[in-house]
Short mmCIF file of C-alpha atoms and ligand atoms in Angstrom, two decimals:
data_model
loop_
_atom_site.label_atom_id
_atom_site.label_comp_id
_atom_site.label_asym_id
_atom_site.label_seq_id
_atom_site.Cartn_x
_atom_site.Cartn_y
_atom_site.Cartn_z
CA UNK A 1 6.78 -5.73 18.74
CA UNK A 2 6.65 -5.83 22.51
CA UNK A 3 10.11 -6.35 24.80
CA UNK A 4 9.60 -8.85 27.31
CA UNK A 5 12.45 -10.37 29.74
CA UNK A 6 15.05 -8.63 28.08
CA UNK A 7 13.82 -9.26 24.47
CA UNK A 8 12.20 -8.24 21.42
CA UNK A 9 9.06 -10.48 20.24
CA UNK A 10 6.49 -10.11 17.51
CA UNK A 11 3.59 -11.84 19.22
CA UNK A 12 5.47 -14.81 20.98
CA UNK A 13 7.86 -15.22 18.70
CA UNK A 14 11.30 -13.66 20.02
CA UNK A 15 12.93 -11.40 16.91
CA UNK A 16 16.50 -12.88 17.58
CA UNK A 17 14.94 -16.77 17.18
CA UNK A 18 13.26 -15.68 14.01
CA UNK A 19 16.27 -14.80 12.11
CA UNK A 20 18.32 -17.93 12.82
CA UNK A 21 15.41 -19.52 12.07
CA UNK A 22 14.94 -17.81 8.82
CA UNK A 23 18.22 -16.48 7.93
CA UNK A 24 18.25 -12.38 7.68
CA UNK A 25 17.40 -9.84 5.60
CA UNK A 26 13.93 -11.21 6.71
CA UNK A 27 10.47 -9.72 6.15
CA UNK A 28 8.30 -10.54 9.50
CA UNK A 29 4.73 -10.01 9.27
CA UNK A 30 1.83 -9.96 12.24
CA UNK A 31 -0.76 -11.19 10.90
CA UNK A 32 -2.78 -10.01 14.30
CA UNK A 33 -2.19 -6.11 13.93
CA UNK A 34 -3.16 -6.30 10.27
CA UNK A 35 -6.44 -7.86 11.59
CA UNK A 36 -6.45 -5.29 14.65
CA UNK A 37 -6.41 -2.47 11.70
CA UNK A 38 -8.92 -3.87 9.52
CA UNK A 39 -11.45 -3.89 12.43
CA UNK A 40 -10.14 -0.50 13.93
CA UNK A 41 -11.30 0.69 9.78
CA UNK A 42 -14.65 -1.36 10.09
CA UNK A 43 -15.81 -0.10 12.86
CA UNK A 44 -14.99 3.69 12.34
CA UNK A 45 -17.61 4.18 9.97
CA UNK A 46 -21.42 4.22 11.55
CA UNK A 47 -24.20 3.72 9.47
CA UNK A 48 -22.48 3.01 6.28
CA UNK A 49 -21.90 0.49 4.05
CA UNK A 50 -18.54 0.28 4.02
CA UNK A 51 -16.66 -1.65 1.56
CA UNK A 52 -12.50 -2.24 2.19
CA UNK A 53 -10.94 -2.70 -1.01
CA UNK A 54 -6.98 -3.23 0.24
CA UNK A 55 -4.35 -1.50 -2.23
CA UNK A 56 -2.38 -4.54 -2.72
CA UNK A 57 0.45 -2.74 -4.52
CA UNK A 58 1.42 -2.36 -0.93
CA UNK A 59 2.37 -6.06 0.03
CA UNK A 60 0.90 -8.39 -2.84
CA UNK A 61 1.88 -11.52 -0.80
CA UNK A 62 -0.41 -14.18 -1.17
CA UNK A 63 -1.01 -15.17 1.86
CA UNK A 64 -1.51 -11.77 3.67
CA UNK A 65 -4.04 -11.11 1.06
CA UNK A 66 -6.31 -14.61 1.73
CA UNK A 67 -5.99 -12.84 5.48
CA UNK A 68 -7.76 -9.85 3.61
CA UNK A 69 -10.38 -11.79 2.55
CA UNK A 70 -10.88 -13.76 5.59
CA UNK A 71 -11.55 -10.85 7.09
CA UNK A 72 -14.07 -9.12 4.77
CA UNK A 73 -11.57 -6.97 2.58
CA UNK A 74 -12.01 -7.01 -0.97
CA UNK A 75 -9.40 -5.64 -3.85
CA UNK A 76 -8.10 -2.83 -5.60
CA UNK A 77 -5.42 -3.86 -7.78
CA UNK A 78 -3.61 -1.59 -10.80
CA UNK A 79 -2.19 -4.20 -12.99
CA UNK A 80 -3.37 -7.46 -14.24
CA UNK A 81 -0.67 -9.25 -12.76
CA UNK A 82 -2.08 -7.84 -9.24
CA UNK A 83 -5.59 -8.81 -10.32
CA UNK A 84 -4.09 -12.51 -11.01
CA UNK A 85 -2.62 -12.95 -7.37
CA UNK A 86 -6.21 -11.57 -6.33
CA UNK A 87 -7.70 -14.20 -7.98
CA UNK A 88 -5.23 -16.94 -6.87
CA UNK A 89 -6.12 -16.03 -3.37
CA UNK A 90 -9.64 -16.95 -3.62
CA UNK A 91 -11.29 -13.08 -4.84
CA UNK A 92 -13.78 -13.30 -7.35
CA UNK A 93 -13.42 -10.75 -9.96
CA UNK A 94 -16.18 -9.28 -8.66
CA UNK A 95 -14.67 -8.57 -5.62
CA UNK A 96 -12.01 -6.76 -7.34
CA UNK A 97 -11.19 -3.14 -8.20
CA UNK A 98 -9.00 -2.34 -11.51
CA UNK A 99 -7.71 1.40 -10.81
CA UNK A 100 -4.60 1.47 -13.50
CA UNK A 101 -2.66 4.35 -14.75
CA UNK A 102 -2.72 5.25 -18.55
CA UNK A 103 -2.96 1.90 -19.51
CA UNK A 104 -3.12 0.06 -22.90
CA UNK A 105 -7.07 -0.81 -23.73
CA UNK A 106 -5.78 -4.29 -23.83
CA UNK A 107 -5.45 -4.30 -19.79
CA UNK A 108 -9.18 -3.28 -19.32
CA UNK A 109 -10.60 -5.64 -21.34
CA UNK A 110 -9.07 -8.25 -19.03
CA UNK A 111 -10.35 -6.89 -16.18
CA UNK A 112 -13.58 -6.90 -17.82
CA UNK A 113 -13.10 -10.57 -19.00
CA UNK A 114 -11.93 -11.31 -15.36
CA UNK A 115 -15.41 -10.13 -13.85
CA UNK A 116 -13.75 -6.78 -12.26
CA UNK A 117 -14.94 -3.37 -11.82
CA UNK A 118 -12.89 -0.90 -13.53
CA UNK A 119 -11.64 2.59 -13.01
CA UNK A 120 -11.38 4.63 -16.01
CA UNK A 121 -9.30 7.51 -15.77
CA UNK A 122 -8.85 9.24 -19.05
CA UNK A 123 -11.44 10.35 -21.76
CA UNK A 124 -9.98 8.24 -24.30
CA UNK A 125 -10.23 4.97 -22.47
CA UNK A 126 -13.74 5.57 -21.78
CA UNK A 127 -14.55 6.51 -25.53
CA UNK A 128 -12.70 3.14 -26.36
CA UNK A 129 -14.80 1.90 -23.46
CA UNK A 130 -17.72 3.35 -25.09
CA UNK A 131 -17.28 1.79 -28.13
CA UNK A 132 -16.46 -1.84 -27.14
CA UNK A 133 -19.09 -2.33 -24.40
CA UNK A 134 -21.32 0.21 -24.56
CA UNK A 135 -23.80 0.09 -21.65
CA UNK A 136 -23.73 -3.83 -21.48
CA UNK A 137 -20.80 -3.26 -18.67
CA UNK A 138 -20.62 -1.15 -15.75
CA UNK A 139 -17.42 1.21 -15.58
CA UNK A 140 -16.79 3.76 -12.67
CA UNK A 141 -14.30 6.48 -13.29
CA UNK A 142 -11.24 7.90 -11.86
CA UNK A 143 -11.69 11.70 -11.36
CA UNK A 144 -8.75 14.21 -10.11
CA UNK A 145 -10.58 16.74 -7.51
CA UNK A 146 -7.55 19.25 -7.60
CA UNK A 147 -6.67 19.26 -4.05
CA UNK A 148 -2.97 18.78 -3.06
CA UNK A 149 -2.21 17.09 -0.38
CA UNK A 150 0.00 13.67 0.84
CA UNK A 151 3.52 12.93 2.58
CA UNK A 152 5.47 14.60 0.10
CA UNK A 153 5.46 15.37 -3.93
CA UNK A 154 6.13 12.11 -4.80
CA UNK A 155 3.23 10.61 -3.08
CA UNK A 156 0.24 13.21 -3.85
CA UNK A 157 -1.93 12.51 -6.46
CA UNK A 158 -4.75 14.63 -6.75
CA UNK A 159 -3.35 18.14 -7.17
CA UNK A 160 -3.80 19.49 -10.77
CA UNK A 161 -0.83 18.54 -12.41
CA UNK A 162 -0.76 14.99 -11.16
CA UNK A 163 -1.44 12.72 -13.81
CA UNK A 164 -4.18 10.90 -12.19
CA UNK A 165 -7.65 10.60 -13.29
CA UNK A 166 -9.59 12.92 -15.25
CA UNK A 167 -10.00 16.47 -14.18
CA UNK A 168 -12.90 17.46 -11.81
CA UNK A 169 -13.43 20.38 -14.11
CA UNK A 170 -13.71 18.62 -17.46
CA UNK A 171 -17.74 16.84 -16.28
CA UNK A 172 -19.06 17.78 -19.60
CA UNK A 173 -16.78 15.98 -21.73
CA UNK A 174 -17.31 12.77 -19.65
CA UNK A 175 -21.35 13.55 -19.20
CA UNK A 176 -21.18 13.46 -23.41
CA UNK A 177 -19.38 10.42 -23.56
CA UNK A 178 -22.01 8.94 -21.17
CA UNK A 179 -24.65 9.79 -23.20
CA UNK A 180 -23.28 9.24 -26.86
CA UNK A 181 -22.34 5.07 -25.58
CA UNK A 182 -25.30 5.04 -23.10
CA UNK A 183 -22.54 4.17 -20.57
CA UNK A 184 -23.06 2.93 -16.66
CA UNK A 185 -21.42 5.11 -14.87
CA UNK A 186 -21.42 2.68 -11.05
CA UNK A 187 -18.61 4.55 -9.31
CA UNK A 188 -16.75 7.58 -9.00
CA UNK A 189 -13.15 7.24 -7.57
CA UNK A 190 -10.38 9.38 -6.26
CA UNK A 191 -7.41 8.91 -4.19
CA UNK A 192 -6.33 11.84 -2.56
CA UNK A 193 -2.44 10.41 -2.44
CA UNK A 194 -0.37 8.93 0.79
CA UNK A 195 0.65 9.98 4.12
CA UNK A 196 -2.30 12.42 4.19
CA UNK A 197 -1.63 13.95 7.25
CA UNK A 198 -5.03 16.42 7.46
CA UNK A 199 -8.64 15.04 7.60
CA UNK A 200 -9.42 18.08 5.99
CA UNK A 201 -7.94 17.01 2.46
CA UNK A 202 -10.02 14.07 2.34
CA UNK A 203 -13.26 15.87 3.63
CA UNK A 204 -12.36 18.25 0.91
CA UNK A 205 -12.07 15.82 -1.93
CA UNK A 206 -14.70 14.08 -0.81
CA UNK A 207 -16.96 17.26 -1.20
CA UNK A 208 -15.59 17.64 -4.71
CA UNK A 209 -17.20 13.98 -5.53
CA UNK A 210 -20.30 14.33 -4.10
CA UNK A 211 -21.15 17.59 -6.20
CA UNK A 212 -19.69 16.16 -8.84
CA UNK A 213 -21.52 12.95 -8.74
CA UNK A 214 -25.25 14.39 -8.76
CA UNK A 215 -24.87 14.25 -12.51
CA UNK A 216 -24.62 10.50 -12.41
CA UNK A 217 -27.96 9.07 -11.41
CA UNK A 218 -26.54 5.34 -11.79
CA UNK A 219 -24.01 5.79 -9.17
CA UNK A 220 -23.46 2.54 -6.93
CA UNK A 221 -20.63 3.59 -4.99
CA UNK A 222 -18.32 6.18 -4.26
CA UNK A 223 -14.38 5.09 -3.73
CA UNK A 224 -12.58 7.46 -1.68
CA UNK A 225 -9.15 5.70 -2.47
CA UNK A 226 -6.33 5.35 0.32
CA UNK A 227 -3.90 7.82 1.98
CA UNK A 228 -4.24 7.85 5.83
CA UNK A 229 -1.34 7.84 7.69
CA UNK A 230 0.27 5.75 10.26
CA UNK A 231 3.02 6.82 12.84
CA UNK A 232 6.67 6.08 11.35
CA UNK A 233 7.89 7.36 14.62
CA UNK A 234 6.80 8.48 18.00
CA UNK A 235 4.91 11.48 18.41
CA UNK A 236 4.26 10.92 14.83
CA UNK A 237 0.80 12.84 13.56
CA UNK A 238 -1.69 9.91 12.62
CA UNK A 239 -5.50 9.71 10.70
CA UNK A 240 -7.61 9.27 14.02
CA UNK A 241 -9.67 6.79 12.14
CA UNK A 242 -12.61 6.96 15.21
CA UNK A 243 -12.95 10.69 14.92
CA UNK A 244 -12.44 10.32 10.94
CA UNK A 245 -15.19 8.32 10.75
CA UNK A 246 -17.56 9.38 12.46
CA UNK A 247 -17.16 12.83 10.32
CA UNK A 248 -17.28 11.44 6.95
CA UNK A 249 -20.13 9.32 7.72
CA UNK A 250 -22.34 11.98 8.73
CA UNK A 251 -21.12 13.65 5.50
CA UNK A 252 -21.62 10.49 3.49
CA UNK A 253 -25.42 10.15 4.87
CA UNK A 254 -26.05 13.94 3.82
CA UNK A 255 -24.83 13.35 0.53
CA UNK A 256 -26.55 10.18 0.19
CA UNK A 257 -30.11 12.06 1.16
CA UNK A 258 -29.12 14.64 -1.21
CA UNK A 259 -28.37 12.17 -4.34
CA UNK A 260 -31.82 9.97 -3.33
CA UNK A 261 -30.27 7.03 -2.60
CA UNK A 262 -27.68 5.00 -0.06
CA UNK A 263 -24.38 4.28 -2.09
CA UNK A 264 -21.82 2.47 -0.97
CA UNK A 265 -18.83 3.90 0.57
CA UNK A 266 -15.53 2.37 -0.32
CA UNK A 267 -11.84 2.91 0.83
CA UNK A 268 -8.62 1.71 -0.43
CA UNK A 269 -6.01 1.63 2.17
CA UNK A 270 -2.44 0.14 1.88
CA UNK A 271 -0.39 2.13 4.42
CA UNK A 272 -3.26 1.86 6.98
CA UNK A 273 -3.78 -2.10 6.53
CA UNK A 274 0.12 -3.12 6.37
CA UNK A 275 2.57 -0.51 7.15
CA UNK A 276 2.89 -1.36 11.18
CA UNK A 277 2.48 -5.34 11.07
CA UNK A 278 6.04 -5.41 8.94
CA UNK A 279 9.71 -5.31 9.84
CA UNK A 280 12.88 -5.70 8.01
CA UNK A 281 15.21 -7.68 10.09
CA UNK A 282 18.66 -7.18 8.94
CA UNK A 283 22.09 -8.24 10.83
CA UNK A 284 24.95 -5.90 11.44
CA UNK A 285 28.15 -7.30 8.64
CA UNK A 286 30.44 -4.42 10.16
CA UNK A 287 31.01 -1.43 12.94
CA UNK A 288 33.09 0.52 10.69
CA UNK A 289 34.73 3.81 12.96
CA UNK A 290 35.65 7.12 11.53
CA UNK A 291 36.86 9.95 12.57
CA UNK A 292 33.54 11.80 14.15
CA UNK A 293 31.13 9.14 13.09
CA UNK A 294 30.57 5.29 13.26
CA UNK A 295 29.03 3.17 10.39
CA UNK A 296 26.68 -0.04 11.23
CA UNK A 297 26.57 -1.63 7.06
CA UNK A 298 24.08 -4.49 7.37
CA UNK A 299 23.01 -7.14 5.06
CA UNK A 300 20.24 -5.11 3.41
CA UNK A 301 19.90 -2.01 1.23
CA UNK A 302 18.08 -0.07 -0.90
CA UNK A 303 16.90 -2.88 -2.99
CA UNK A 304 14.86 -4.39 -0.10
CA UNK A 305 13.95 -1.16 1.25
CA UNK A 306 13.81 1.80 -0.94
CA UNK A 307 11.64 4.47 1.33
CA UNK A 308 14.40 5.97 3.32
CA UNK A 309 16.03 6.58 -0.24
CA UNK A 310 13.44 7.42 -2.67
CA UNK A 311 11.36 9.47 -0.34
CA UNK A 312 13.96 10.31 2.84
CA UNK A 313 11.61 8.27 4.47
CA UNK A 314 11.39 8.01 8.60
CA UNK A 315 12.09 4.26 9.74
CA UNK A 316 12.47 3.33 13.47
CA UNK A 317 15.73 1.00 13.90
CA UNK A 318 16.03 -0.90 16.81
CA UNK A 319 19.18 -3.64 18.12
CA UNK A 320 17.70 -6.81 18.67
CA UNK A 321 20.32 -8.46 20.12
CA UNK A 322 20.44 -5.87 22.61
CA UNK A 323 17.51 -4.32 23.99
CA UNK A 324 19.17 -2.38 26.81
CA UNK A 325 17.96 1.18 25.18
CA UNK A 326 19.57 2.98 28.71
CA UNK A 327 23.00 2.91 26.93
CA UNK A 328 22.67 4.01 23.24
CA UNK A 329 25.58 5.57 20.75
CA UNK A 330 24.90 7.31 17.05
CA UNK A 331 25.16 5.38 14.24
CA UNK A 332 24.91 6.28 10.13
CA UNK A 333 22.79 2.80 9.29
CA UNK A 334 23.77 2.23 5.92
CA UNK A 335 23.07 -0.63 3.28
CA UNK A 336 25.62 -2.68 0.92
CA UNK A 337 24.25 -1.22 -2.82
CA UNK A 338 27.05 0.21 -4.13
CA UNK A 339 25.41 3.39 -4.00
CA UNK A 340 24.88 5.72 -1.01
CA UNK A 341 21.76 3.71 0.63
CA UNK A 342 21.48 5.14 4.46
CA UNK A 343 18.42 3.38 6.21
CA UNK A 344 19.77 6.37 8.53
CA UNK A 345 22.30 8.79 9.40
CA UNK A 346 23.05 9.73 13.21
CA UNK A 347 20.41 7.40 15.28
CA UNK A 348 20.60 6.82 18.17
CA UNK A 349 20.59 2.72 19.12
CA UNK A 350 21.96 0.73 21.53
CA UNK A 351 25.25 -0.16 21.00
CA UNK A 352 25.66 -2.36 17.84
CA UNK A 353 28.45 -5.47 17.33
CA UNK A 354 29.03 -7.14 13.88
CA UNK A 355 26.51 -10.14 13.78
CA UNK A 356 23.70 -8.18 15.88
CA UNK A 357 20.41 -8.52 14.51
CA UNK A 358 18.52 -4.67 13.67
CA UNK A 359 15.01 -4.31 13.14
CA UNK A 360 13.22 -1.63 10.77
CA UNK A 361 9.99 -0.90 11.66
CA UNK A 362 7.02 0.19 9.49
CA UNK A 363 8.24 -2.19 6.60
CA UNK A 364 5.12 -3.80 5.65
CA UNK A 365 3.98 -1.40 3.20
CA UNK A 366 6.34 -0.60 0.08
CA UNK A 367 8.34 -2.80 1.56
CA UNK A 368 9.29 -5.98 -0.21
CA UNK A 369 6.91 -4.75 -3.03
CA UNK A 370 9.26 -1.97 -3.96
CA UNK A 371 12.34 -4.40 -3.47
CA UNK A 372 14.17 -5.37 -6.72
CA UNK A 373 17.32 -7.56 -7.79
CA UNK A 374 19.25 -4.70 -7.94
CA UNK A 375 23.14 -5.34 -7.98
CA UNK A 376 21.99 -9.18 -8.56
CA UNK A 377 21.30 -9.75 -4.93
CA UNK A 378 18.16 -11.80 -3.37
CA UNK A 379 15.32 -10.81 -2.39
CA UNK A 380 14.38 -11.61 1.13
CA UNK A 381 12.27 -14.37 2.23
CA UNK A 382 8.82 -13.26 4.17
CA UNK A 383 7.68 -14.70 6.92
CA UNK A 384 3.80 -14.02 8.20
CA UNK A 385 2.91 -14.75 12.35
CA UNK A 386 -0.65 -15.59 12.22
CA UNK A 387 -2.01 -17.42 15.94
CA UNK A 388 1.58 -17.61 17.50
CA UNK A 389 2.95 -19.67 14.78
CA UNK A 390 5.42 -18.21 12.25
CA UNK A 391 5.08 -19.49 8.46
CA UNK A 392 7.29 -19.02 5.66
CA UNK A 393 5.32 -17.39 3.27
CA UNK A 394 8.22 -16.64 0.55
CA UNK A 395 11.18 -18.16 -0.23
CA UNK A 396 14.32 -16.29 -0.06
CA UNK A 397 15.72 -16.09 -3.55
CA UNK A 398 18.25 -18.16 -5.04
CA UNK A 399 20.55 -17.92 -8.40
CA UNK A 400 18.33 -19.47 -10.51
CA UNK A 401 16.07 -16.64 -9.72
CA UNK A 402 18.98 -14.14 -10.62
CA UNK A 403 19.39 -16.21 -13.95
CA UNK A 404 15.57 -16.59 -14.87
CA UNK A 405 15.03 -15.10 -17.67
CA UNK A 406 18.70 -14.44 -19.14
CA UNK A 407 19.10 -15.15 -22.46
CA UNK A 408 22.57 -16.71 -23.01
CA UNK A 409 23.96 -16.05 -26.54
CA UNK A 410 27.14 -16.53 -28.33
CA UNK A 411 29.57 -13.96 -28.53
N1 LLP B 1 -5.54 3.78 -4.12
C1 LLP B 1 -4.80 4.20 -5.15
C2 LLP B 1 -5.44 4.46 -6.43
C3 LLP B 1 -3.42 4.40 -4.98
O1 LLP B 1 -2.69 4.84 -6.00
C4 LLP B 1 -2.81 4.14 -3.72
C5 LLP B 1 -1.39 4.32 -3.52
C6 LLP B 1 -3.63 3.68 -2.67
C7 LLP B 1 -4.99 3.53 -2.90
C8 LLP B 1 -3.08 3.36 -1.29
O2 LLP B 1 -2.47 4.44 -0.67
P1 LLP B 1 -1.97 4.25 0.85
O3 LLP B 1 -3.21 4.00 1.69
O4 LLP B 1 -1.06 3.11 0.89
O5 LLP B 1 -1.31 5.54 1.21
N2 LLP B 1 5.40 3.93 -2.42
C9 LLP B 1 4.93 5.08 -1.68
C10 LLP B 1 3.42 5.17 -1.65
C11 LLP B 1 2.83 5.19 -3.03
C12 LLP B 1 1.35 5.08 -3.01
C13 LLP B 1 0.82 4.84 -4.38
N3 LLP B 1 -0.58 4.75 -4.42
C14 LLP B 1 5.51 5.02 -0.25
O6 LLP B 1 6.16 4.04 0.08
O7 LLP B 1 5.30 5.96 0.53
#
């Protein structure tokens, strides 16, 4: 989002236009910077093959992910509804990555029907594994390398109590139940958790794998998961993905001399594809002043955006409708759940009327995928700029959605 003459736009299109256009709370996504990202990933990594398989649990809209794959990014997906929009937007299942959580056995053999790899991460699933497909399908597995690190608790995932994966430690149960089913062993996996602010976590875990996996000689790939972080606000720490790369592909060439072979490398980023290209626009309903503080409540809350809530998560605001940023006054940002939703307390903006149209930035990731029906409001529509041109790519929601699936009885 650039200002130019005295307004915001998102490529060309001016912010302000956009939401009469489209009616607010509005998801706007540029389709250019996810693009600008995916290359920025591409080319970090020298020497490598590199696959991209995008966490879609991120932003599973349709039509950012057939941008994915126009681009050259394949899939990772953690339920079979996500693996059903992948397929919708043109992946084959082999192009797709089933990394799931404790799931019923039911769930992997669809992503087996389906044609996708999938990511065991418990020793029971791969006995059951074992037993239903023996070595006639490839499986990779989800290890936990013990190393703690992410934004904050609720976002790490490979520290030893997390529930993720099995633990690095446990190699000769899962070596046993390799050789009792003969089992094909293509990948090891393990996602480190989000927000990872220090290179050194990932260089760490990766180490972790790459002992680990000189006991599987039928290794294809190794899947490094997602985490790296992106600025939520200036001066903000971020994964220098040039410097990044370059490290762990030196690495990933000295492991692969070590194992005998060249693997494949694979990522899954969500944050890192989609977090910057999204914003929340939202319109002011009220300037509410109190004694010592003034309250902006705009048409938005925590069910559209749950990440300043759930995790007291940073998101830049700006005023659309006034861009002058010389002048600015403190404002408590809050949402209209009847609960106590504050996109933010005491930030700075410039001044704010009822009707003015506020921007939150950063809301591409966890964005609208985290957003629910909650007090029986709509969800917002989405709108994706791809060449200049802005296309609806979801319908804001209407009653019938509300009523859906109520089941009316007598009383
Ligand atoms: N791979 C696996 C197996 C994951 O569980 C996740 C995220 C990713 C990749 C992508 O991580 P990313 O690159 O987006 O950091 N709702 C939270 C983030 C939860 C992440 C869950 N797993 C938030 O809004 O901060």
């Amino acid at each position: 989002m650039q200002v130019r003459e005295g307004s915001y736009y998102i490529q060309n299109q001016k912010v302000t236009d956009l939401a009469a256009q489209f009616g607010t709370p509005l998801y706007v996504y540029d389709g250019e910077k996810i693009v600008q990202q995916i290359q920025q990933l591409q080319q970090a990594f020298v020497g490598i093959d590199l696959k991209i398989k995008y966490a879609c649990k991120a932003l599973t809209s349709i039509s950012v992910l057939k941008l994915m794959r126009k681009h050259g990014v394949e899939l990772d997906v953690v339920s079979p509804q996500e693996l059903q929009i992948g397929l919708r937007a043109g992946y084959s299942g082999s192009q797709i990555n089933f990394t799931p959580s404790g799931v019923d056995f039911e769930e992997i053999e669809f992503a087996v029907e389906n044609g996708a790899f999938v990511n065991l991460d418990n020793l029971d699933v791969l006995e059951k594994f074992g037993q239903k497909y023996g070595s006639s399908k490839p499986c990779m597995i989800r290890i936990k390398p013990n190393v703690a690190a992410g934004g904050n608790a609720k976002i790490m995932t490979a520290h030893e109590g997390s529930k993720f994966g099995i633990d690095i430690r446990q190699q000769a149960e899962i070596l046993a139940l390799v050789e009792k089913y003969d089992l094909k062993i293509v990948g090891l996996h393990q996602h480190t958790g989000s927000d990872v602010k220090e290179a050194s976590a990932f260089i760490e875990a990766a180490s972790r794998i790459f002992e680990f996996a000189m006991a599987f000689p039928d290794l294809q790939c190794i899947d490094l998961g997602g985490g790296f972080k992106v600025a939520y606000k200036e001066g903000d720490y971020t994964t220098d993905m040039e410097s990044f790369g370059k490290e762990l592909s030196g690495f990933f060439q000295q492991f692969c001399e070590r194992y005998g072979r060249k693997l494949q490398l694979w990522f899954e980023p969500g944050k890192y594809l989609v977090s910057e290209c999204g914003y929340l626009l939202v319109r002011a309903n009220v300037v509410k002043q109190a004694p010592g503080r003034t309250f902006v409540g705009v048409d938005s809350g925590l069910n559209h955006l749950i990440r300043p809530m759930m995790y007291d998560a940073y998101h830049h605001i700006v005023n659309a409708s006034n861009p002058d940023a010389s002048v600015q006054e403190t404002y408590d940002v809050v949402g209209y759940i009847c609960e106590t939703d504050n996109f933010a307390l005491g930030r700075p903006l410039s001044k704010v009327t009822a009707g003015d149209i506020l921007v939150l930035l950063n809301a591409g990731a966890y964005g609208f995928a985290m957003s629910s029906q909650y007090n029986s409001r709509f969800r917002p529509a989405e709108v994706l700029i791809l060449n200049g041109e802005a296309h609806l790519i979801r319908q804001r929601e209407t009653m019938d959605d509300i009523l859906r699936n109520q089941v009316e009885i007598d009383v």
